[in-house]
XYZ file of C-alpha atoms in Angstrom:
702
model
C -148.670 -2.575 -24.696
C -151.149 -3.980 -21.336
C -148.383 -6.011 -19.976
C -145.893 -2.663 -20.713
C -148.561 -0.881 -18.450
C -149.156 -3.219 -15.436
C -144.791 -3.082 -15.105
C -145.011 0.609 -15.426
C -147.112 0.560 -12.768
C -145.628 -2.632 -10.830
C -142.456 0.092 -11.073
C -144.276 3.150 -9.490
C -145.205 1.150 -6.819
C -141.842 -1.052 -5.611
C -139.444 0.983 -7.314
C -137.000 0.076 -10.057
C -134.686 -2.524 -8.735
C -137.607 -5.224 -7.257
C -139.259 -5.161 -10.842
C -136.196 -6.268 -12.840
C -137.847 -9.436 -12.634
C -141.344 -8.725 -13.738
C -139.733 -6.773 -16.756
C -137.889 -10.441 -17.981
C -140.914 -12.694 -17.381
C -142.653 -9.503 -19.308
C -140.305 -10.166 -21.999
C -140.737 -13.978 -21.508
C -144.556 -14.124 -21.975
C -143.993 -12.088 -25.301
C -141.590 -14.109 -26.729
C -144.106 -17.147 -25.538
C -146.757 -15.545 -27.448
C -144.694 -15.707 -30.578
C -146.808 -17.056 -33.554
C -143.379 -18.946 -35.004
C -145.226 -19.529 -38.491
C -146.267 -15.581 -38.616
C -144.851 -14.104 -41.005
C -145.719 -10.682 -39.902
C -143.853 -10.338 -36.873
C -143.750 -11.350 -33.280
C -145.142 -8.857 -30.056
C -142.210 -8.040 -28.338
C -141.477 -5.470 -25.740
C -138.393 -3.795 -24.118
C -138.630 -1.927 -20.797
C -135.778 -0.094 -19.401
C -135.180 2.870 -17.486
C -133.528 6.119 -18.360
C -131.099 8.130 -16.079
C -128.153 10.837 -15.166
C -126.051 11.353 -12.268
C -128.684 8.337 -10.794
C -131.521 10.244 -11.099
C -134.519 9.064 -13.324
C -135.068 11.288 -16.371
C -138.776 12.323 -17.188
C -140.701 13.193 -20.727
C -137.683 11.724 -22.303
C -138.637 10.094 -25.845
C -136.716 6.724 -26.437
C -136.411 5.659 -29.503
C -134.957 1.375 -30.313
C -133.350 1.186 -33.130
C -132.091 -2.586 -34.733
C -129.381 -3.169 -36.969
C -129.862 -6.582 -39.156
C -127.209 -7.682 -41.048
C -129.187 -8.811 -43.832
C -129.372 -4.769 -44.732
C -125.777 -4.193 -44.630
C -125.639 -3.327 -40.718
C -127.945 -0.026 -41.674
C -130.564 0.399 -39.136
C -134.536 0.901 -38.946
C -136.541 2.275 -35.976
C -138.376 -0.640 -34.045
C -140.755 1.319 -32.289
C -140.736 4.360 -29.720
C -141.918 5.071 -25.907
C -141.818 8.031 -23.048
C -140.693 8.118 -19.821
C -142.768 8.319 -16.817
C -141.711 10.000 -13.461
C -139.827 7.342 -12.781
C -137.623 7.461 -15.741
C -138.860 4.288 -16.601
C -140.001 3.276 -20.570
C -141.966 0.726 -22.260
C -141.322 0.151 -26.519
C -143.568 -2.276 -28.345
C -142.175 -3.972 -31.291
C -141.944 -6.861 -33.908
C -139.868 -9.320 -35.451
C -140.255 -11.713 -37.755
C -138.368 -15.170 -37.562
C -136.293 -14.169 -40.062
C -135.385 -10.784 -38.846
C -134.604 -12.298 -35.015
C -132.465 -15.242 -37.103
C -130.140 -12.360 -38.404
C -129.027 -11.714 -34.552
C -129.853 -8.080 -34.559
C -127.958 -5.633 -32.503
C -130.345 -2.994 -30.732
C -129.378 0.194 -29.958
C -131.790 2.781 -27.713
C -131.812 6.586 -27.608
C -133.493 8.992 -25.467
C -133.230 11.989 -26.257
C -134.746 15.753 -24.784
C -134.022 18.978 -26.300
C -130.160 18.729 -27.523
C -129.591 15.970 -24.487
C -129.349 12.514 -25.658
C -128.401 9.773 -24.085
C -128.117 5.988 -25.845
C -127.164 2.131 -25.337
C -126.387 -0.396 -26.990
C -127.204 -4.356 -26.689
C -126.155 -7.348 -28.160
C -129.185 -9.787 -28.802
C -129.130 -13.214 -30.158
C -132.405 -13.083 -31.227
C -133.419 -9.337 -31.037
C -134.926 -9.599 -27.686
C -132.435 -8.452 -25.008
C -132.674 -10.417 -21.405
C -134.321 -8.196 -19.454
C -134.557 -4.406 -19.048
C -132.134 -2.181 -19.434
C -130.829 0.771 -18.067
C -129.824 4.041 -20.476
C -127.462 6.797 -18.798
C -124.556 8.473 -18.807
C -121.842 5.261 -18.742
C -124.024 3.088 -21.559
C -123.983 6.812 -23.760
C -119.889 6.797 -23.115
C -119.562 3.069 -24.033
C -121.804 3.521 -27.559
C -119.957 6.790 -28.603
C -116.508 4.651 -28.441
C -117.148 0.933 -29.442
C -118.885 2.662 -32.037
C -117.244 5.886 -33.319
C -116.236 5.240 -36.544
C -119.969 3.984 -36.926
C -121.785 7.146 -35.993
C -122.613 9.702 -38.335
C -125.702 12.619 -38.192
C -127.585 9.991 -39.936
C -127.503 7.153 -37.281
C -125.173 4.419 -36.453
C -124.722 2.043 -39.648
C -121.577 -0.291 -41.244
C -119.679 -3.215 -41.613
C -122.453 -6.071 -40.003
C -119.278 -8.168 -38.110
C -118.024 -5.359 -37.347
C -120.798 -3.453 -36.102
C -121.806 -6.960 -33.832
C -118.481 -7.081 -32.249
C -118.756 -3.035 -31.480
C -121.455 -4.246 -29.390
C -119.602 -6.791 -27.358
C -116.895 -4.468 -26.525
C -119.422 -1.470 -25.336
C -120.533 -3.700 -22.759
C -116.912 -4.122 -21.838
C -117.022 -0.308 -20.636
C -120.853 -0.377 -19.318
C -123.483 -3.205 -18.677
C -126.608 -1.946 -20.664
C -128.329 -3.912 -17.967
C -127.561 -2.073 -15.461
C -125.872 1.394 -16.514
C -122.759 -0.048 -14.400
C -118.921 0.156 -15.339
C -118.894 -3.090 -17.218
C -116.612 -5.800 -15.609
C -113.806 -5.387 -17.794
C -113.279 -1.984 -16.954
C -113.839 -2.440 -13.469
C -111.450 -5.029 -13.064
C -107.946 -5.857 -12.958
C -105.815 -5.264 -14.984
C -107.693 -2.332 -15.337
C -110.000 -0.698 -12.199
C -107.924 1.665 -10.529
C -104.938 0.252 -11.795
C -104.665 2.373 -14.755
C -106.028 5.579 -15.677
C -108.800 4.561 -18.538
C -111.392 3.702 -16.123
C -111.035 7.693 -14.726
C -110.864 9.041 -18.020
C -114.607 6.707 -18.751
C -116.015 8.508 -15.910
C -115.056 11.595 -16.752
C -116.557 11.193 -20.187
C -119.531 10.258 -18.336
C -119.414 13.658 -16.334
C -119.346 15.297 -19.623
C -122.328 13.799 -21.112
C -124.275 14.102 -17.630
C -123.335 18.012 -18.079
C -124.883 18.272 -21.265
C -128.439 16.261 -19.570
C -128.280 18.985 -16.887
C -127.719 22.025 -18.981
C -128.117 22.777 -22.566
C -125.539 25.187 -22.452
C -123.212 22.522 -21.114
C -124.043 20.834 -24.043
C -123.359 23.752 -26.775
C -119.860 23.392 -25.177
C -119.667 20.362 -25.733
C -120.553 20.071 -29.502
C -118.294 22.975 -29.812
C -115.390 21.259 -28.431
C -116.179 17.922 -30.164
C -117.015 19.764 -33.728
C -114.129 19.046 -35.956
C -110.999 21.347 -37.314
C -113.395 22.859 -40.675
C -116.040 20.513 -40.015
C -119.613 20.561 -39.017
C -120.849 20.500 -35.618
C -122.034 17.108 -34.454
C -125.625 16.414 -35.013
C -126.558 14.811 -31.034
C -124.469 13.905 -28.128
C -123.281 10.730 -29.424
C -122.177 11.727 -32.504
C -120.004 14.708 -30.631
C -118.185 11.243 -28.593
C -118.202 10.146 -31.695
C -116.160 13.068 -32.816
C -113.552 13.199 -29.602
C -112.806 9.793 -30.483
C -111.567 10.580 -33.775
C -110.133 13.907 -32.837
C -109.075 13.065 -29.326
C -106.321 15.403 -28.620
C -106.477 19.639 -27.728
C -103.691 21.724 -28.099
C -102.124 23.928 -25.394
C -101.473 20.009 -23.534
C -100.659 20.305 -20.596
C -102.645 23.586 -19.851
C -105.944 22.142 -18.899
C -107.477 25.642 -19.873
C -106.864 24.676 -23.052
C -109.079 21.464 -23.124
C -112.787 22.218 -23.127
C -113.923 18.795 -22.483
C -111.617 18.703 -19.425
C -113.209 21.675 -18.335
C -116.473 20.376 -18.345
C -115.875 16.960 -16.577
C -114.777 18.878 -14.144
C -117.684 21.568 -13.582
C -120.903 20.530 -11.667
C -122.283 17.886 -11.426
C -119.466 16.051 -11.349
C -121.192 12.869 -10.507
C -118.732 9.938 -11.155
C -114.861 9.671 -9.849
C -112.947 11.135 -13.098
C -109.370 12.480 -13.687
C -107.501 14.838 -12.126
C -105.486 16.665 -14.316
C -105.874 16.647 -18.131
C -104.802 14.150 -20.319
C -103.063 13.492 -23.546
C -105.928 12.305 -25.278
C -109.673 11.253 -24.599
C -109.112 8.011 -25.938
C -110.061 4.599 -24.073
C -106.929 2.058 -23.575
C -108.525 -0.932 -22.132
C -105.881 -3.149 -20.882
C -106.253 -7.247 -21.401
C -104.209 -10.192 -19.876
C -106.844 -12.956 -20.354
C -107.732 -12.359 -17.032
C -109.047 -10.785 -13.954
C -105.294 -10.086 -12.979
C -101.884 -8.185 -13.739
C -99.726 -9.773 -11.520
C -97.307 -12.001 -13.862
C -96.966 -15.865 -12.867
C -96.361 -19.450 -14.739
C -100.759 -19.452 -14.858
C -100.563 -16.256 -17.256
C -102.584 -16.316 -20.610
C -99.484 -14.340 -22.343
C -95.663 -13.140 -22.304
C -93.889 -11.091 -24.547
C -97.076 -10.607 -27.046
C -95.337 -9.873 -30.363
C -98.044 -9.380 -33.151
C -101.474 -9.913 -34.134
C -103.993 -10.709 -36.927
C -107.388 -11.103 -37.366
C -109.931 -13.152 -39.077
C -112.813 -12.484 -41.103
C -114.875 -12.573 -37.897
C -112.545 -10.243 -36.225
C -111.686 -12.662 -33.764
C -107.671 -12.267 -32.639
C -104.826 -14.075 -33.166
C -101.748 -13.287 -31.516
C -98.143 -15.139 -31.125
C -95.893 -14.424 -27.691
C -92.244 -14.310 -27.307
C -91.794 -15.680 -24.115
C -93.452 -18.814 -21.939
C -95.603 -16.941 -18.746
C -93.030 -16.704 -15.782
C -93.151 -15.017 -12.657
C -91.126 -11.221 -12.507
C -87.634 -11.396 -12.364
C -87.138 -15.201 -12.955
C -85.964 -16.667 -16.674
C -87.939 -17.781 -19.380
C -87.713 -19.967 -22.112
C -89.285 -20.433 -25.681
C -92.978 -19.239 -25.739
C -94.759 -22.367 -27.006
C -98.363 -20.931 -27.706
C -100.996 -19.739 -30.258
C -103.429 -17.282 -28.568
C -106.840 -16.517 -29.444
C -108.903 -13.723 -28.582
C -112.343 -12.531 -29.048
C -113.758 -9.432 -30.724
C -114.202 -8.016 -27.358
C -110.961 -9.172 -25.622
C -111.748 -12.252 -23.844
C -109.894 -15.789 -23.959
C -111.550 -17.924 -26.517
C -112.472 -21.834 -25.111
C -109.943 -23.858 -25.597
C -106.742 -21.750 -26.569
C -104.054 -21.434 -26.470
C -102.969 -24.036 -28.776
C -99.950 -25.580 -28.704
C -97.733 -27.465 -31.055
C -97.047 -27.265 -34.843
C -93.217 -26.604 -33.868
C -94.321 -23.041 -32.323
C -90.964 -21.667 -30.613
C -90.500 -17.705 -29.179
C -92.846 -16.692 -31.669
C -91.772 -13.270 -33.276
C -93.146 -10.226 -35.076
C -94.387 -12.714 -37.716
C -98.375 -13.784 -37.753
C -100.605 -13.840 -40.589
C -103.613 -15.335 -41.973
C -103.382 -17.133 -45.801
C -106.747 -16.838 -47.866
C -107.882 -19.862 -46.246
C -108.093 -18.469 -42.506
C -105.146 -20.624 -41.718
C -102.699 -18.907 -39.357
C -98.992 -18.474 -40.014
C -96.169 -17.538 -37.383
C -92.439 -16.948 -37.668
C -90.928 -19.288 -35.003
C -87.435 -16.751 -33.928
C -87.181 -18.437 -30.691
C -86.556 -15.442 -28.266
C -85.530 -16.695 -24.945
C -83.552 -15.654 -22.017
C -79.902 -16.847 -21.877
C -80.148 -19.288 -18.892
C -82.484 -21.643 -21.212
C -79.355 -21.791 -23.559
C -77.732 -24.722 -23.695
C -80.456 -26.787 -22.184
C -83.216 -29.232 -22.977
C -85.464 -26.119 -23.361
C -83.166 -24.071 -25.703
C -85.387 -22.984 -28.798
C -84.916 -23.530 -32.671
C -84.942 -20.440 -35.141
C -85.301 -22.410 -38.011
C -89.173 -22.705 -38.588
C -92.366 -21.487 -39.209
C -95.594 -23.064 -37.726
C -99.040 -23.003 -39.597
C -102.839 -23.732 -37.977
C -106.069 -24.121 -39.382
C -108.632 -21.882 -37.796
C -110.361 -24.477 -35.635
C -106.218 -23.972 -33.873
C -105.269 -27.644 -34.985
C -101.302 -27.678 -36.198
C -101.134 -27.881 -39.721
C -97.114 -28.133 -39.221
C -94.863 -30.876 -37.628
C -93.638 -30.811 -34.225
C -90.495 -29.110 -35.408
C -92.082 -26.643 -37.400
C -91.891 -26.181 -41.346
C -88.088 -25.900 -41.852
C -88.073 -25.482 -45.571
C -86.132 -22.406 -47.478
C -83.248 -22.120 -44.852
C -85.785 -20.346 -42.851
C -83.195 -18.472 -39.955
C -84.692 -16.120 -37.282
C -87.676 -15.514 -39.201
C -89.213 -11.735 -38.331
C -91.929 -10.456 -40.901
C -94.587 -13.322 -42.365
C -97.024 -12.363 -44.703
C -99.464 -13.728 -47.407
C -100.045 -12.417 -50.695
C -103.504 -12.888 -51.928
C -102.159 -15.903 -53.845
C -101.838 -17.453 -50.635
C -97.810 -17.321 -50.813
C -96.410 -17.455 -47.682
C -93.305 -14.650 -47.368
C -90.777 -14.454 -44.205
C -87.977 -12.633 -43.605
C -85.168 -14.118 -42.229
C -83.160 -11.724 -39.683
C -80.943 -14.850 -38.729
C -79.224 -15.022 -42.514
C -80.087 -12.445 -44.775
C -82.841 -13.899 -46.828
C -86.297 -14.333 -47.571
C -88.228 -17.832 -47.726
C -90.899 -17.727 -50.277
C -93.788 -20.737 -49.237
C -95.346 -21.324 -52.812
C -99.364 -21.561 -51.922
C -98.021 -22.342 -48.549
C -96.771 -25.619 -49.550
C -93.250 -26.340 -47.843
C -92.310 -28.866 -50.028
C -91.818 -25.986 -52.913
C -90.282 -23.333 -50.465
C -87.702 -21.494 -51.721
C -84.697 -19.265 -50.454
C -83.909 -15.772 -51.760
C -80.411 -14.172 -50.654
C -80.986 -10.180 -50.613
C -76.906 -10.791 -49.970
C -74.246 -13.077 -50.171
C -73.147 -14.190 -46.272
C -70.249 -16.628 -45.640
C -71.627 -19.739 -44.103
C -71.293 -19.108 -40.084
C -71.009 -15.322 -40.588
C -73.398 -13.421 -38.496
C -75.718 -11.744 -40.493
C -75.221 -7.673 -41.988
C -78.429 -6.927 -43.263
C -81.121 -8.408 -40.554
C -84.395 -8.628 -43.013
C -87.435 -7.722 -40.125
C -90.648 -6.169 -42.073
C -92.604 -7.602 -44.693
C -95.830 -6.145 -46.306
C -96.736 -6.551 -49.774
C -98.672 -4.074 -52.324
C -101.354 -4.005 -54.840
C -98.671 -5.427 -57.541
C -97.438 -9.131 -55.654
C -94.831 -7.483 -54.852
C -93.041 -7.947 -51.489
C -91.168 -5.392 -49.789
C -88.503 -6.473 -46.763
C -87.033 -3.822 -44.594
C -83.769 -4.576 -43.263
C -82.563 -3.852 -39.589
C -79.130 -3.364 -39.704
C -78.537 -2.842 -43.468
C -80.813 0.201 -43.420
C -82.381 -0.541 -46.691
C -85.836 -1.738 -48.357
C -85.520 -5.011 -50.770
C -88.372 -5.087 -52.824
C -88.902 -8.570 -54.659
C -91.156 -9.409 -57.390
C -93.914 -11.975 -56.917
C -91.959 -14.580 -58.005
C -89.042 -13.870 -55.398
C -86.831 -11.504 -58.084
C -85.042 -8.893 -56.665
C -86.369 -5.691 -58.880
C -85.129 -2.673 -56.223
C -83.257 -1.899 -53.206
C -83.851 1.279 -51.645
C -81.115 3.311 -49.825
C -80.689 6.870 -47.808
C -78.559 7.293 -51.226
C -79.309 11.351 -51.867
C -80.876 12.037 -48.314
C -79.769 14.584 -45.107
C -77.118 12.303 -43.177
C -79.022 14.105 -40.307
C -82.095 13.074 -41.107
C -81.832 9.526 -43.452
C -85.027 7.962 -45.354
C -83.865 4.735 -43.484
C -82.793 4.144 -39.877
C -82.389 1.217 -37.904
C -85.925 0.095 -39.492
C -88.588 -2.870 -38.168
C -92.131 -2.898 -39.307
C -93.800 -1.673 -42.540
C -96.690 -1.239 -43.929
C -98.644 -0.790 -46.870
C -101.590 1.613 -47.607
C -105.038 0.813 -49.542
C -103.111 2.448 -52.688
C -100.586 0.087 -52.380
C -97.526 3.316 -50.840
C -95.476 1.223 -48.330
C -94.836 3.234 -44.998
C -91.766 2.225 -42.513
C -90.976 2.882 -39.131
C -87.680 3.918 -38.214
C -86.631 3.315 -35.146
C -82.942 4.622 -35.176
C -82.173 1.796 -32.321
C -82.810 -1.571 -32.806
C -80.257 -3.739 -33.922
C -81.819 -7.391 -33.937
C -80.905 -9.647 -31.786
C -80.384 -12.265 -34.424
C -78.321 -13.387 -32.615
C -76.306 -10.774 -31.601
C -77.157 -6.926 -31.408
C -74.034 -5.048 -31.055
C -75.013 -1.981 -33.594
C -78.071 -0.402 -31.950
C -77.824 3.234 -32.999
C -79.169 6.435 -30.689
C -82.635 6.922 -30.865
C -82.241 10.382 -31.600
C -83.936 10.532 -35.077
C -87.066 8.334 -35.250
C -89.502 8.567 -38.399
C -91.205 7.041 -40.606
C -90.610 7.114 -44.232
C -93.552 6.450 -47.094
C -91.973 5.212 -50.351
C -94.618 5.848 -53.348
C -96.025 2.545 -55.267
C -95.378 4.048 -58.924
C -92.011 5.177 -58.486
C -91.040 3.358 -55.190
C -89.355 7.027 -54.753
C -89.700 8.462 -51.221
C -92.913 10.667 -50.650
C -91.698 14.693 -50.349
C -91.267 15.649 -47.010
C -90.166 11.950 -45.847
C -88.970 11.238 -43.466
C -91.840 12.576 -41.287
C -91.182 12.968 -37.174
C -93.368 14.393 -34.549
C -96.598 12.947 -33.208
C -94.776 11.597 -30.059
C -92.954 9.089 -32.343
C -89.983 7.720 -29.508
C -88.969 4.446 -30.997
C -91.112 3.326 -33.755
C -91.193 -0.389 -33.717
C -94.734 -1.639 -35.656
C -96.677 0.600 -38.330
C -100.673 -0.019 -39.272
C -102.842 2.021 -41.749
C -106.596 2.097 -40.897
C -109.106 2.092 -43.233
C -109.275 5.438 -43.638
C -105.275 5.365 -45.109
C -104.400 7.290 -41.224
C -100.768 5.980 -40.113
C -100.758 4.065 -36.580
C -97.337 3.956 -35.067
C -96.476 2.062 -32.442
C -93.737 2.941 -30.127
C -91.420 0.504 -28.388
C -91.445 2.562 -25.110
C -90.817 6.018 -24.525
C -87.190 5.755 -25.393
C -84.381 2.953 -25.883
C -84.351 0.505 -23.064
C -81.058 1.551 -21.322
C -79.653 1.160 -17.637
C -81.716 4.584 -16.606
C -85.290 3.291 -15.582
C -87.825 5.813 -17.410
C -90.519 7.544 -15.727
C -92.341 8.642 -19.316
C -95.375 7.109 -20.563
C -95.405 5.094 -23.596
C -97.677 6.512 -26.352
C -98.792 5.707 -29.904
C -98.277 8.569 -32.714
C -100.785 8.735 -35.774
C -100.024 10.511 -38.646
C -102.434 11.999 -42.422
C -101.955 9.467 -44.684
C -102.585 10.049 -48.758
C -106.168 10.261 -48.169
C -105.782 14.145 -46.981
C -109.807 14.024 -46.636
C -109.763 11.756 -43.725
C -107.454 14.158 -41.762
C -107.950 16.787 -39.867
C -108.465 20.492 -41.922
C -105.176 21.836 -43.838
C -103.194 18.700 -42.860
C -100.935 17.335 -45.740
C -99.421 13.784 -46.217
C -97.085 13.198 -43.047
C -98.080 15.493 -40.939
C -98.615 14.085 -37.199
C -102.302 13.979 -36.088
C -101.471 12.870 -32.464
C -99.721 15.928 -30.196
C -96.416 15.814 -29.418
C -96.476 13.596 -26.773
C -98.431 11.244 -28.754
C -101.742 9.383 -27.427
C -100.094 8.387 -24.145
C -101.379 5.685 -21.434
C -100.222 4.060 -18.391
C -101.930 1.111 -19.852
C -99.144 0.879 -22.206
C -95.876 -0.830 -22.107
C -93.651 -1.240 -24.620
C -95.629 -1.817 -27.780
C -94.070 -3.954 -31.218
C -97.068 -4.442 -33.322
C -100.580 -3.644 -33.451
C -103.404 -4.135 -36.154
C -107.065 -2.678 -36.135
C -109.790 -4.931 -36.464
C -113.441 -4.542 -38.041
C -115.117 -2.388 -35.727
C -111.985 0.484 -35.604
C -110.382 -1.183 -32.360
C -106.267 -0.514 -32.177
C -105.006 -3.588 -30.892
C -101.579 -2.635 -29.145
C -99.287 -5.734 -28.216
C -97.576 -4.853 -24.741
C -94.820 -6.696 -25.807
C -91.822 -5.599 -23.150
C -91.948 -4.090 -19.570
C -91.477 -0.530 -19.388
C -88.364 -1.052 -17.298
C -87.382 -4.695 -18.264
C -84.010 -6.765 -17.381
C -83.876 -7.940 -21.023
C -82.559 -11.441 -19.890
C -84.567 -12.208 -16.940
C -88.019 -12.072 -18.221
C -88.795 -8.905 -20.044
C -91.930 -9.820 -21.542
C -95.101 -7.980 -20.564
C -98.225 -9.614 -20.016
C -100.854 -7.723 -21.650
C -102.471 -6.241 -24.686
C -104.274 -2.931 -24.841
C -107.284 -2.108 -26.878
C -107.998 1.466 -28.122
C -111.464 1.419 -28.386
C -112.953 2.583 -31.914
C -109.862 4.891 -32.520
C -109.130 3.884 -35.886
C -110.580 3.391 -39.471
C -111.932 0.030 -39.772
C -110.733 -2.956 -41.456
C -111.609 -5.884 -43.932
C -110.319 -8.503 -42.050
C -107.999 -10.992 -42.650
C -105.761 -7.935 -44.387
C -104.080 -9.757 -46.968
C -101.745 -7.544 -48.942
C -102.840 -3.751 -48.628
C -105.407 -3.070 -45.759
C -109.414 -2.822 -48.230
C -110.973 -0.242 -45.760
C -114.548 -1.133 -44.618
C -117.644 1.807 -44.785
C -117.579 3.940 -42.213
C -119.421 7.208 -41.049
C -118.789 10.806 -42.185
C -116.325 12.152 -40.331
């Protein structure tokens, strides 16, 4: 405590910024004095400053918590202190070497009455790298990144997800300085989309609570879930806003209490000037601090994504990076992102026959990555040395080394593959859009590959069914959507066709299956499909597009393969549903391929994400039933979104969305967009990789 006292005196005498080095030195001295042989712990100190609207906060009680992986991610208090008149605090604590080795996440909470400020800090040894700041921005960052792990009792959850969430929080706010995080402040975010302004508006809400107990009461009332309990503190209130991000009456500003709080006094941060459709944070990433398309970009036309056991993201892209308006040929890259959305050193990975990968990517039980090579390319590439084949799947080891040859694996009559999925036995299944069949690669052994025709097709004839989505249920059955056939075919684990689901008996004005694309299982093995009502997949022709007037989703029950009562479900901002995923709460997320179909008339509307109540209605807003839309009639929109195809949920509950095409593309001249968007903390966390039906990770109660 003597070191901490000296630091506080120095801060008071010379100011906060002048003493950052002294704080770092104190921590270093504490670390140097550790007795590595001691099991009772080491003498450490955490120094920081609590502030709101850039002003110091005195007499705040500050508590330090640690989340240790060996204790299933639960947190325990390590120490506490009180801020002085300058907002500065010092907390003495100790950690044994064994606990340090667990690389705990540290949480700091500063409270005074109803007001609370918080920060999450990722560490390699339980010792932060210097002094910290706890303020409005770090509080919003923590509340969003840990939204699915926060309850009245504290923060706890999956150890990997908890650690990854600290990295995501740092994207939003720097815990060392309290300033906006680099990823949020710079291109392709910053002033290029509304995410930073949304973040600042939420910081104004926190600042309003700090300034006024009455505004805290308004926040708690606004963040009380329908039919649920009021939040116990500010952090839980922010968590509730992520889980329930929209208010009725849009666009009437008076119907949104959060917007009113954000606009009130003090409004220290430059926030939104108009009410959003939702309060989610959409963090855009291009793989660097840029947004303009060029051949040096990391991605172009990302199609779909899958996560490994540590939460690293693997993605494929349709096209080679190129300037906007220039033609581009088949993508030749396998992409890897860290859990916080940064490019992993050594990636992208090449070889293995990669060729314009489409919607299909999966991890098998051994951690290998498989991606179907649809062969996307612009027309000028056809007939050149860069013309893409459309007949293979590529496989890579977890370190990015290709397993498949330079031609990819072609066995099993692969043709324009789209959906690519593994079952829990390690069998790889591909939906062959180009020849109305499915390929099964038993246990990942291409020499044993078999082709399963879904319909008779004359040699050289164009496909009539166009298989697209592929997903495995709890029984190991494989469900395949047929994009042109308007059916879903169910195969047994050995490849026998056991059912073909059609529109028989459905209302012709509201078909159960209409130009379907993606499909997804829930934790109980039911299967949901996204009805685009528009797409005719180009494998190779696309002459039978639909009107895009009746977008919907349909759920088929595992036990009898019958549509769930009330299907098809509509609303919630559905426009052109493409991808679909089910989160750890069995909530259904639908990814719209833009606000309308691609046409000659440019669109000025924003793309949105749709969300529906799943079969576990206890995880839905009170009074909702299966199939009811949770998202508003607009969907959850953001100008950080473009035309989305695939998406998936990671171990922290972040929703990753593939901005596959530009909002207003030329379909024949580099239509691909060069970004992904991460919706921070929006969904129930999943155990990854997702192989078969999703397995929820424990998350906090709503």
